[in-house]
Short mmCIF file of C-alpha atoms in Angstrom, two decimals:
data_model
loop_
_atom_site.label_atom_id
_atom_site.label_comp_id
_atom_site.label_asym_id
_atom_site.label_seq_id
_atom_site.Cartn_x
_atom_site.Cartn_y
_atom_site.Cartn_z
CA MET H 247 0.00 0.00 0.00
CA SER H 248 1.10 3.49 -0.10
CA ASP H 249 3.40 2.66 2.66
CA SER H 250 2.82 2.30 0.23
CA VAL H 251 3.37 5.24 -2.17
CA GLU H 252 5.45 7.55 -3.15
CA THR H 253 6.36 10.53 -5.14
CA THR H 254 9.35 10.70 -7.48
CA SER H 255 10.54 12.93 -10.30
CA GLU H 256 13.42 14.19 -12.34
CA ILE H 257 13.77 17.35 -10.28
CA ARG H 258 13.55 15.59 -6.93
CA LYS H 259 15.80 12.78 -8.01
CA ASN H 260 18.30 14.83 -9.97
CA ARG H 261 21.05 13.60 -7.67
CA LEU H 262 23.60 10.85 -8.16
CA LEU H 263 25.06 8.33 -5.80
CA SER H 264 28.64 9.25 -4.91
CA ALA H 265 30.02 6.42 -6.99
CA ILE H 266 28.05 7.60 -9.99
CA SER H 267 29.32 11.13 -9.44
CA LEU H 268 32.89 9.89 -9.73
CA LEU H 269 32.03 8.11 -12.94
CA THR H 270 30.43 11.30 -14.19
CA LEU H 271 33.60 13.30 -13.65
CA ALA H 272 35.72 10.57 -15.18
CA ALA H 273 33.51 10.54 -18.26
CA GLY H 274 33.76 14.31 -18.66
CA TYR H 275 30.13 15.09 -17.83
CA THR H 276 29.33 18.33 -16.01
CA SER H 277 27.74 18.64 -12.59
CA THR H 278 24.65 20.75 -12.03
CA ALA H 279 24.26 23.43 -9.39
CA GLN H 280 21.98 21.08 -7.44
CA ALA H 281 23.15 18.36 -5.09
CA GLY H 282 24.66 15.44 -6.92
CA ALA H 283 25.15 15.54 -10.67
CA THR H 284 23.58 14.72 -14.00
CA PHE H 285 24.88 12.80 -16.99
CA LYS H 286 24.59 15.58 -19.56
CA ILE H 287 24.78 14.21 -23.07
CA ASP H 288 24.08 17.44 -24.99
CA ASP H 289 21.94 20.55 -24.61
CA THR H 290 18.68 18.56 -24.63
CA LYS H 291 19.67 15.06 -23.46
CA TRP H 292 20.57 13.99 -19.92
CA VAL H 293 20.17 11.13 -17.43
CA SER H 294 19.98 11.31 -13.62
CA ILE H 295 20.11 8.61 -10.95
CA GLY H 296 19.01 8.70 -7.30
CA ALA H 297 18.06 6.50 -4.37
CA GLY H 298 15.84 6.59 -1.30
CA LEU H 299 15.71 4.52 1.89
CA ARG H 300 13.18 4.41 4.74
CA THR H 301 13.74 2.08 7.68
CA SER H 302 12.25 1.94 11.18
CA PHE H 303 11.95 0.21 14.55
CA GLN H 304 8.44 -0.18 15.97
CA SER H 305 7.10 -1.52 19.24
CA VAL H 306 3.33 -2.14 19.61
CA GLU H 307 1.52 -2.85 22.86
CA GLY H 308 -0.07 -6.31 23.13
CA ALA H 309 1.18 -7.48 19.73
CA SER H 310 3.52 -10.23 20.92
CA GLY H 311 3.80 -13.07 23.43
CA ALA H 312 1.81 -16.26 23.88
CA ASN H 313 -1.27 -14.35 25.08
CA GLY H 314 -0.65 -11.23 23.08
CA ASN H 315 0.22 -9.29 26.23
CA LYS H 316 3.78 -8.29 25.34
CA TRP H 317 5.11 -5.40 23.32
CA SER H 318 6.34 -6.37 19.86
CA ASN H 319 9.80 -5.37 18.68
CA ASP H 320 10.06 -5.08 14.91
CA PHE H 321 12.81 -3.74 12.67
CA ASN H 322 11.37 -2.83 9.28
CA LEU H 323 12.76 -2.03 5.85
CA ASP H 324 9.90 0.14 4.69
CA ASN H 325 11.24 1.32 1.31
CA ILE H 326 14.35 1.10 -0.81
CA ARG H 327 14.02 2.88 -4.10
CA LEU H 328 16.17 3.55 -7.14
CA TYR H 329 15.29 6.50 -9.38
CA ILE H 330 16.27 6.94 -13.01
CA ASN H 331 15.15 9.96 -15.02
CA GLY H 332 16.13 11.25 -18.42
CA GLN H 333 15.39 13.65 -21.23
CA ILE H 334 15.69 12.50 -24.83
CA HIS H 335 14.23 15.58 -26.53
CA GLU H 336 13.31 19.11 -25.58
CA TYR H 337 9.73 17.94 -24.99
CA LEU H 338 10.22 14.23 -24.25
CA LYS H 339 11.30 12.71 -20.92
CA VAL H 340 11.26 9.32 -19.25
CA GLU H 341 11.04 8.24 -15.61
CA PHE H 342 11.75 4.77 -14.20
CA ASN H 343 11.66 3.97 -10.48
CA THR H 344 11.77 0.76 -8.49
CA ASP H 345 10.85 -0.18 -4.93
CA CYS H 346 11.07 -3.12 -2.57
CA GLN H 347 7.32 -3.69 -2.64
CA THR H 348 7.27 -6.67 -0.27
CA CYS H 349 10.02 -5.53 2.07
CA SER H 350 8.40 -7.02 5.17
CA ASN H 351 8.32 -10.48 3.54
CA GLY H 352 11.92 -10.65 2.39
CA GLY H 353 11.70 -8.07 -0.35
CA GLU H 354 11.40 -8.07 -4.11
CA VAL H 355 12.53 -5.17 -6.26
CA ARG H 356 9.70 -4.31 -8.65
CA VAL H 357 8.70 -1.57 -11.07
CA LEU H 358 7.19 1.39 -9.24
CA ASP H 359 6.95 3.99 -12.04
CA ALA H 360 7.58 3.66 -15.77
CA ILE H 361 6.48 6.92 -17.41
CA GLY H 362 6.87 8.40 -20.86
CA LYS H 363 6.43 12.17 -20.66
CA PHE H 364 5.30 14.67 -23.28
CA GLU H 365 5.92 18.06 -21.60
CA TYR H 366 5.28 20.91 -24.00
CA ASN H 367 4.18 23.90 -21.93
CA PRO H 368 2.82 24.72 -18.43
CA TYR H 369 -0.79 24.38 -19.54
CA VAL H 370 -1.10 20.91 -21.08
CA ASN H 371 1.21 17.92 -20.67
CA LEU H 372 0.75 14.17 -21.04
CA TRP H 373 2.26 11.26 -19.10
CA VAL H 374 1.70 7.67 -20.20
CA GLY H 375 2.69 4.34 -18.63
CA ARG H 376 2.61 3.34 -14.95
CA MET H 377 2.28 6.32 -12.61
CA LEU H 378 0.52 7.75 -9.58
CA VAL H 379 -3.24 7.92 -9.99
CA PRO H 380 -4.38 11.51 -9.28
CA ALA H 381 -5.66 11.53 -5.71
CA GLU H 382 -5.47 13.45 -2.44
CA ARG H 383 -2.25 15.11 -1.30
CA ARG H 384 -1.12 12.15 0.81
CA GLU H 385 -0.94 9.97 -2.28
CA MET H 386 0.75 12.64 -4.37
CA ASN H 387 3.35 13.22 -1.61
CA GLY H 388 4.15 9.57 -1.24
CA PRO H 389 6.03 8.47 1.88
CA PHE H 390 9.23 10.36 1.06
CA TYR H 391 7.63 13.80 0.68
CA SER H 392 5.02 13.60 3.42
CA ALA H 393 5.43 15.62 6.59
CA ILE H 394 4.88 12.58 8.86
CA TYR H 395 6.59 9.20 8.58
CA ASN H 396 3.45 7.19 9.51
CA ILE H 397 1.30 8.90 6.90
CA PHE H 398 0.09 5.61 5.35
CA SER H 399 0.47 2.97 8.08
CA ALA H 400 -1.96 4.77 10.40
CA GLY H 401 -3.92 6.97 8.03
CA THR H 402 -7.18 7.23 6.16
CA PRO H 403 -8.39 4.36 3.91
CA PHE H 404 -6.59 3.63 0.68
CA GLU H 405 -7.62 4.37 -2.88
CA PRO H 406 -8.11 1.44 -5.32
CA ALA H 407 -4.52 1.63 -6.59
CA ASP H 408 -3.30 1.14 -3.00
CA PHE H 409 -5.62 -1.74 -2.09
CA ASN H 410 -3.03 -4.41 -2.89
CA LEU H 411 0.77 -4.49 -2.61
CA THR H 412 1.10 -6.25 -5.95
CA ILE H 413 -0.71 -5.98 -9.28
CA LYS H 414 -2.90 -9.01 -9.95
CA SER H 415 -5.68 -9.93 -12.37
CA ASP H 416 -7.89 -11.92 -10.00
CA GLY H 417 -10.27 -9.18 -8.90
CA THR H 418 -8.20 -8.12 -5.88
CA SER H 419 -6.00 -5.43 -7.45
CA ALA H 420 -6.34 -2.04 -9.15
CA GLY H 421 -2.68 -1.14 -9.11
CA SER H 422 0.10 -1.02 -6.55
CA PHE H 423 1.57 1.63 -4.23
CA GLY H 424 -0.89 4.19 -5.62
CA ARG H 425 0.26 3.48 -9.18
CA ASP H 426 -1.67 2.09 -12.12
CA ASP H 427 -1.25 1.73 -15.89
CA GLY H 428 -2.82 4.56 -17.85
CA ALA H 429 -2.44 8.18 -18.92
CA THR H 430 -2.64 11.56 -17.19
CA PHE H 431 -3.11 15.04 -18.63
CA TRP H 432 -1.83 17.70 -16.26
CA GLY H 433 -0.97 21.37 -16.23
CA ALA H 434 -1.54 24.75 -14.61
CA ALA H 435 -3.08 28.12 -15.43
CA PHE H 436 -3.42 31.61 -13.95
CA ASP H 437 0.31 31.91 -13.24
CA GLY H 438 0.37 28.37 -11.92
CA ARG H 439 -2.25 28.93 -9.24
CA LEU H 440 -4.82 26.55 -10.73
CA GLN H 441 -3.28 23.09 -11.07
CA TYR H 442 -5.04 20.05 -12.53
CA ALA H 443 -4.52 16.39 -13.35
CA PHE H 444 -7.02 14.21 -15.28
CA GLY H 445 -6.21 10.51 -15.57
CA PHE H 446 -7.57 7.34 -17.19
CA PHE H 447 -6.45 3.98 -15.78
CA ARG H 448 -7.10 0.23 -15.87
CA GLY H 449 -8.35 0.15 -12.30
CA LEU H 450 -9.76 -3.13 -11.00
CA ARG H 451 -8.46 -6.10 -12.96
CA GLY H 452 -10.88 -9.03 -13.25
CA GLY H 453 -13.39 -10.03 -10.59
CA ALA H 454 -16.24 -7.53 -10.45
CA ASN H 455 -14.94 -5.58 -13.46
CA VAL H 456 -15.73 -8.19 -16.10
CA ASP H 457 -16.36 -5.46 -18.70
CA ASP H 458 -12.91 -3.85 -18.32
CA ASN H 459 -14.36 -0.47 -17.38
CA ILE H 460 -11.87 2.39 -17.06
CA LEU H 461 -11.10 4.14 -13.78
CA TYR H 462 -11.32 7.94 -14.07
CA ALA H 463 -9.33 10.15 -11.69
CA GLN H 464 -9.17 13.94 -11.31
CA ARG H 465 -7.38 16.37 -9.03
CA ILE H 466 -7.86 20.15 -9.10
CA ALA H 467 -5.96 22.44 -6.72
CA TYR H 468 -5.85 26.19 -6.22
CA ASN H 469 -2.89 28.05 -4.65
CA PHE H 470 -4.14 31.11 -2.77
CA TRP H 471 -0.74 32.30 -1.50
CA ASP H 472 2.61 31.36 -3.01
CA VAL H 473 2.46 28.78 -5.79
CA GLU H 474 3.69 25.31 -4.92
CA LYS H 475 6.45 24.18 -7.23
CA ASN H 476 6.65 20.43 -7.75
CA PRO H 477 7.44 18.22 -10.74
CA GLY H 478 4.35 17.28 -12.74
CA TYR H 479 1.26 16.88 -10.57
CA TYR H 480 3.22 15.68 -7.53
CA THR H 481 2.91 17.47 -4.16
CA SER H 482 4.69 17.78 -0.83
CA GLY H 483 3.38 17.69 2.74
CA THR H 484 5.77 20.43 3.83
CA TYR H 485 8.45 22.64 2.31
CA TYR H 486 10.17 23.38 5.63
CA GLY H 487 9.57 27.07 4.93
CA LYS H 488 11.59 27.09 1.71
CA GLY H 489 8.50 27.30 -0.50
CA GLY H 490 7.24 30.55 0.98
CA ASP H 491 3.77 30.95 2.48
CA ILE H 492 1.47 28.21 1.19
CA LEU H 493 -2.31 27.91 1.26
CA THR H 494 -3.61 25.32 -1.20
CA VAL H 495 -7.02 23.65 -1.38
CA ALA H 496 -7.62 20.65 -3.64
CA VAL H 497 -10.55 18.43 -4.61
CA THR H 498 -10.08 14.94 -6.05
CA ASN H 499 -12.38 12.25 -7.35
CA GLN H 500 -12.04 8.71 -8.63
CA TYR H 501 -14.78 6.62 -10.25
CA GLN H 502 -14.99 3.19 -11.82
CA GLU H 503 -18.10 1.34 -12.91
CA ASP H 504 -17.95 -2.20 -11.48
CA GLY H 505 -14.89 -1.06 -9.54
CA ALA H 506 -15.64 -2.91 -6.29
CA GLY H 507 -17.09 -6.14 -4.99
CA THR H 508 -17.07 -9.63 -6.43
CA PHE H 509 -18.00 -11.28 -9.71
CA ASP H 510 -21.44 -12.13 -8.25
CA ASP H 511 -21.87 -8.99 -6.13
CA VAL H 512 -20.73 -5.97 -8.18
CA GLY H 513 -20.58 -2.34 -7.09
CA ASN H 514 -19.62 0.98 -8.68
CA PHE H 515 -16.83 2.73 -6.78
CA ARG H 516 -16.56 6.48 -6.13
CA GLY H 517 -13.96 8.16 -3.93
CA THR H 518 -14.02 11.92 -3.28
CA SER H 519 -11.62 13.87 -1.08
CA VAL H 520 -10.68 17.41 -0.12
CA ASP H 521 -7.25 18.36 1.20
CA VAL H 522 -5.70 21.55 2.53
CA LEU H 523 -2.09 22.56 3.13
CA MET H 524 -1.22 25.74 5.00
CA GLU H 525 2.41 26.61 5.70
CA LYS H 526 3.46 29.94 7.18
CA VAL H 527 6.99 31.26 7.76
CA LEU H 528 7.00 33.32 10.95
CA GLY H 529 9.03 36.43 11.63
CA ASN H 530 11.49 34.49 13.83
CA GLY H 531 12.20 31.99 11.03
CA GLY H 532 10.04 29.25 12.52
CA VAL H 533 7.58 27.43 10.25
CA VAL H 534 3.99 26.42 11.07
CA THR H 535 2.54 23.64 8.88
CA LEU H 536 -1.07 22.39 8.90
CA ASN H 537 -2.36 19.49 6.81
CA GLY H 538 -6.02 18.45 6.59
CA GLU H 539 -7.82 15.77 4.60
CA TYR H 540 -11.46 14.64 4.31
CA LYS H 541 -12.62 11.57 2.38
CA ASN H 542 -16.06 10.36 1.36
CA TYR H 543 -16.12 6.97 -0.38
CA GLY H 544 -19.18 5.16 -1.67
CA ILE H 545 -20.10 1.94 -3.47
CA THR H 546 -23.41 1.92 -5.30
CA ASP H 547 -25.44 -0.56 -7.32
CA GLY H 548 -24.49 -3.61 -5.31
CA TYR H 549 -21.74 -5.11 -3.17
CA SER H 550 -23.54 -6.07 0.00
CA GLN H 551 -22.26 -6.03 3.58
CA ALA H 552 -22.58 -9.82 3.53
CA SER H 553 -19.92 -10.06 0.82
CA ARG H 554 -17.66 -7.70 2.74
CA ASP H 555 -18.09 -9.75 5.91
CA ALA H 556 -17.11 -12.84 3.94
CA GLY H 557 -13.92 -11.10 2.86
CA GLY H 558 -14.59 -11.53 -0.82
CA GLY H 559 -13.35 -9.62 -3.85
CA PHE H 560 -12.36 -5.97 -3.87
CA ALA H 561 -13.59 -4.82 -0.46
CA MET H 562 -13.09 -1.07 -0.81
CA PHE H 563 -13.91 1.26 2.07
CA GLU H 564 -17.31 2.99 2.26
CA GLY H 565 -17.85 5.95 4.58
CA ASN H 566 -16.01 9.04 5.78
CA ALA H 567 -12.52 9.69 7.12
CA TYR H 568 -10.50 12.62 8.47
CA ASP H 569 -6.78 13.26 8.91
CA ILE H 570 -5.57 16.47 10.60
CA SER H 571 -2.01 17.36 11.62
CA GLY H 572 -0.04 20.38 12.76
CA MET H 573 3.68 20.96 13.28
CA TYR H 574 6.22 23.62 14.07
CA LEU H 575 9.78 23.76 12.76
CA PHE H 576 12.05 25.54 15.23
CA PRO H 577 14.38 28.01 13.49
CA GLN H 578 17.38 27.16 15.68
CA GLN H 579 19.76 24.48 14.45
CA ILE H 580 20.70 21.95 17.14
CA GLY H 581 23.66 19.88 16.09
CA ILE H 582 23.23 19.13 12.41
CA GLY H 583 19.47 19.59 12.22
CA GLN H 584 16.28 21.29 13.42
CA PHE H 585 13.52 19.90 15.62
CA GLN H 586 9.95 19.77 14.32
CA PRO H 587 7.37 18.53 16.86
CA TYR H 588 3.91 17.59 15.57
CA VAL H 589 0.48 16.29 16.56
CA ARG H 590 -1.99 14.36 14.44
CA TYR H 591 -5.50 12.89 14.65
CA VAL H 592 -7.07 10.36 12.27
CA ASN H 593 -10.74 9.29 12.43
CA VAL H 594 -12.22 6.61 10.13
CA LEU H 595 -16.00 6.03 10.09
CA PRO H 596 -16.92 3.08 7.84
CA ASP H 597 -20.51 2.34 6.81
CA GLY H 598 -21.59 -0.96 8.33
CA SER H 599 -18.55 -1.30 10.58
CA SER H 600 -17.22 0.16 13.81
CA ASP H 601 -15.49 3.54 13.91
CA ARG H 602 -11.77 3.74 14.65
CA ASP H 603 -9.26 6.48 15.36
CA VAL H 604 -5.69 7.18 16.40
CA VAL H 605 -3.91 10.10 18.01
CA GLU H 606 -0.23 10.68 17.30
CA GLY H 607 2.48 12.88 18.67
CA GLY H 608 6.06 13.00 17.60
CA VAL H 609 9.10 14.97 16.60
CA ASN H 610 11.11 15.09 13.37
CA TYR H 611 14.80 15.90 13.44
CA VAL H 612 15.23 17.55 10.05
CA ILE H 613 18.80 17.40 8.74
CA ASP H 614 18.28 18.09 5.03
CA GLY H 615 14.57 18.47 4.35
CA HIS H 616 13.04 15.34 2.85
CA ASN H 617 16.50 14.00 2.04
CA ALA H 618 17.65 13.33 5.61
CA ARG H 619 15.26 13.08 8.54
CA VAL H 620 14.90 11.12 11.78
CA SER H 621 11.44 10.70 13.33
CA LEU H 622 10.25 9.55 16.75
CA SER H 623 6.49 9.02 17.23
CA TRP H 624 3.92 7.75 19.70
CA GLN H 625 0.45 6.56 18.67
CA TYR H 626 -2.65 5.48 20.58
CA GLY H 627 -5.96 4.16 19.25
CA ASP H 628 -7.95 1.24 17.87
CA LEU H 629 -7.11 2.09 14.26
CA LEU H 630 -3.85 0.27 15.01
CA THR H 631 -5.75 -2.98 15.70
CA LYS H 632 -8.82 -2.75 13.44
CA GLY H 633 -6.84 -1.54 10.45
CA LEU H 634 -8.48 -2.25 7.10
CA ASP H 635 -11.16 -4.63 8.43
CA TYR H 636 -14.43 -2.96 7.43
CA SER H 637 -16.68 -5.95 8.18
CA SER H 638 -19.60 -5.65 10.61
CA THR H 639 -17.68 -7.79 13.13
CA ALA H 640 -14.48 -5.70 13.16
CA SER H 641 -13.10 -5.30 16.66
CA GLY H 642 -9.92 -4.15 18.34
CA ASP H 643 -8.52 -2.51 21.44
CA ASP H 644 -6.92 0.88 21.91
CA VAL H 645 -3.18 0.24 22.02
CA ASN H 646 0.03 2.22 22.17
CA ALA H 647 2.79 2.14 19.55
CA ILE H 648 6.24 3.73 19.44
CA LYS H 649 8.35 4.13 16.31
CA LEU H 650 11.85 5.38 15.56
CA ALA H 651 12.31 5.96 11.83
CA PHE H 652 15.03 7.08 9.45
CA GLN H 653 14.78 8.52 5.93
CA TRP H 654 17.58 9.20 3.45
CA GLN H 655 17.54 10.30 -0.20
CA ILE H 656 20.11 11.33 -2.72
#
């Protein structure tokens, strides 16, 4: 799942591993002014390489021992990604990224993104291949560009492309890690303030979708203060004050006929969300960041609670969900980084199942923005035990969890 997902691009990943940098110099290629370097072939052709790693230690109350009364102790490799980007023409680019999509089960390196890009002007551009399905900010941030490390593991319900870790054709998958095969038109107008992305994707493969109906996805955002600057239609959960004063509101929607349920109990899926990012740089250099998200998901024309209770097919979430967080980046540097304490609350209210929530408090030690960060968090709630079980019999206790996490990118 989107801890599943994650956001990558030629601008973000325009950095080389140190070994590659040495090769670059040896080959006579020139470095860019950014961190790392780029293999520059001529005035219009170049290739860049990057990497990202997220790893953590987590201890959960009552998740271990013979009677489940001991704290668990788990070391996790959450993500290891390799990024390759290139430009082959003034208007043509390519992006290829991999990830360890089953890290917790030994790990297999698989294709994350494989995108052919036609980028002509700021107003209309086209990406084709396997890419992020336009969705709420959390999905467009991905884990590496979110403000909070636990953004997916204890967050609001997933979109169809995040329902399964792997892409399958047996009615249980509509993509992987927020990605799917399709095409997205994206661009911006009014000096970049109005940003849009319209996508068409395969969506659910097999099962309920016997007619191979397309999944439609849209995201429209408006920047009221400074304009967010990200590659393509990607986003970030914070800019650590380096993006100016941000106030952006976005609306997203996804729809697929026969996009949920089972072969014998079909439903049409619709997922609508609204997200807000406000980031303000204070006079003392400190940075206040607020993120908010609301989701309303529905399945019409079938897919009964009985099928969901039986655990069959594509059991997408129905109901409402909220995710609200706030943080403050202290301006003072302590050691090699800055401290950024935060609080967060997530509430999930499924139709036909019990509600669940989680409160979270933590602190990020920000060394180099999204490229180097250490996070310590505490969580409490029954979302940690009920998880993605939206059946009428879902149950779970309020438990505590502690996590120490590390993130590096180059």
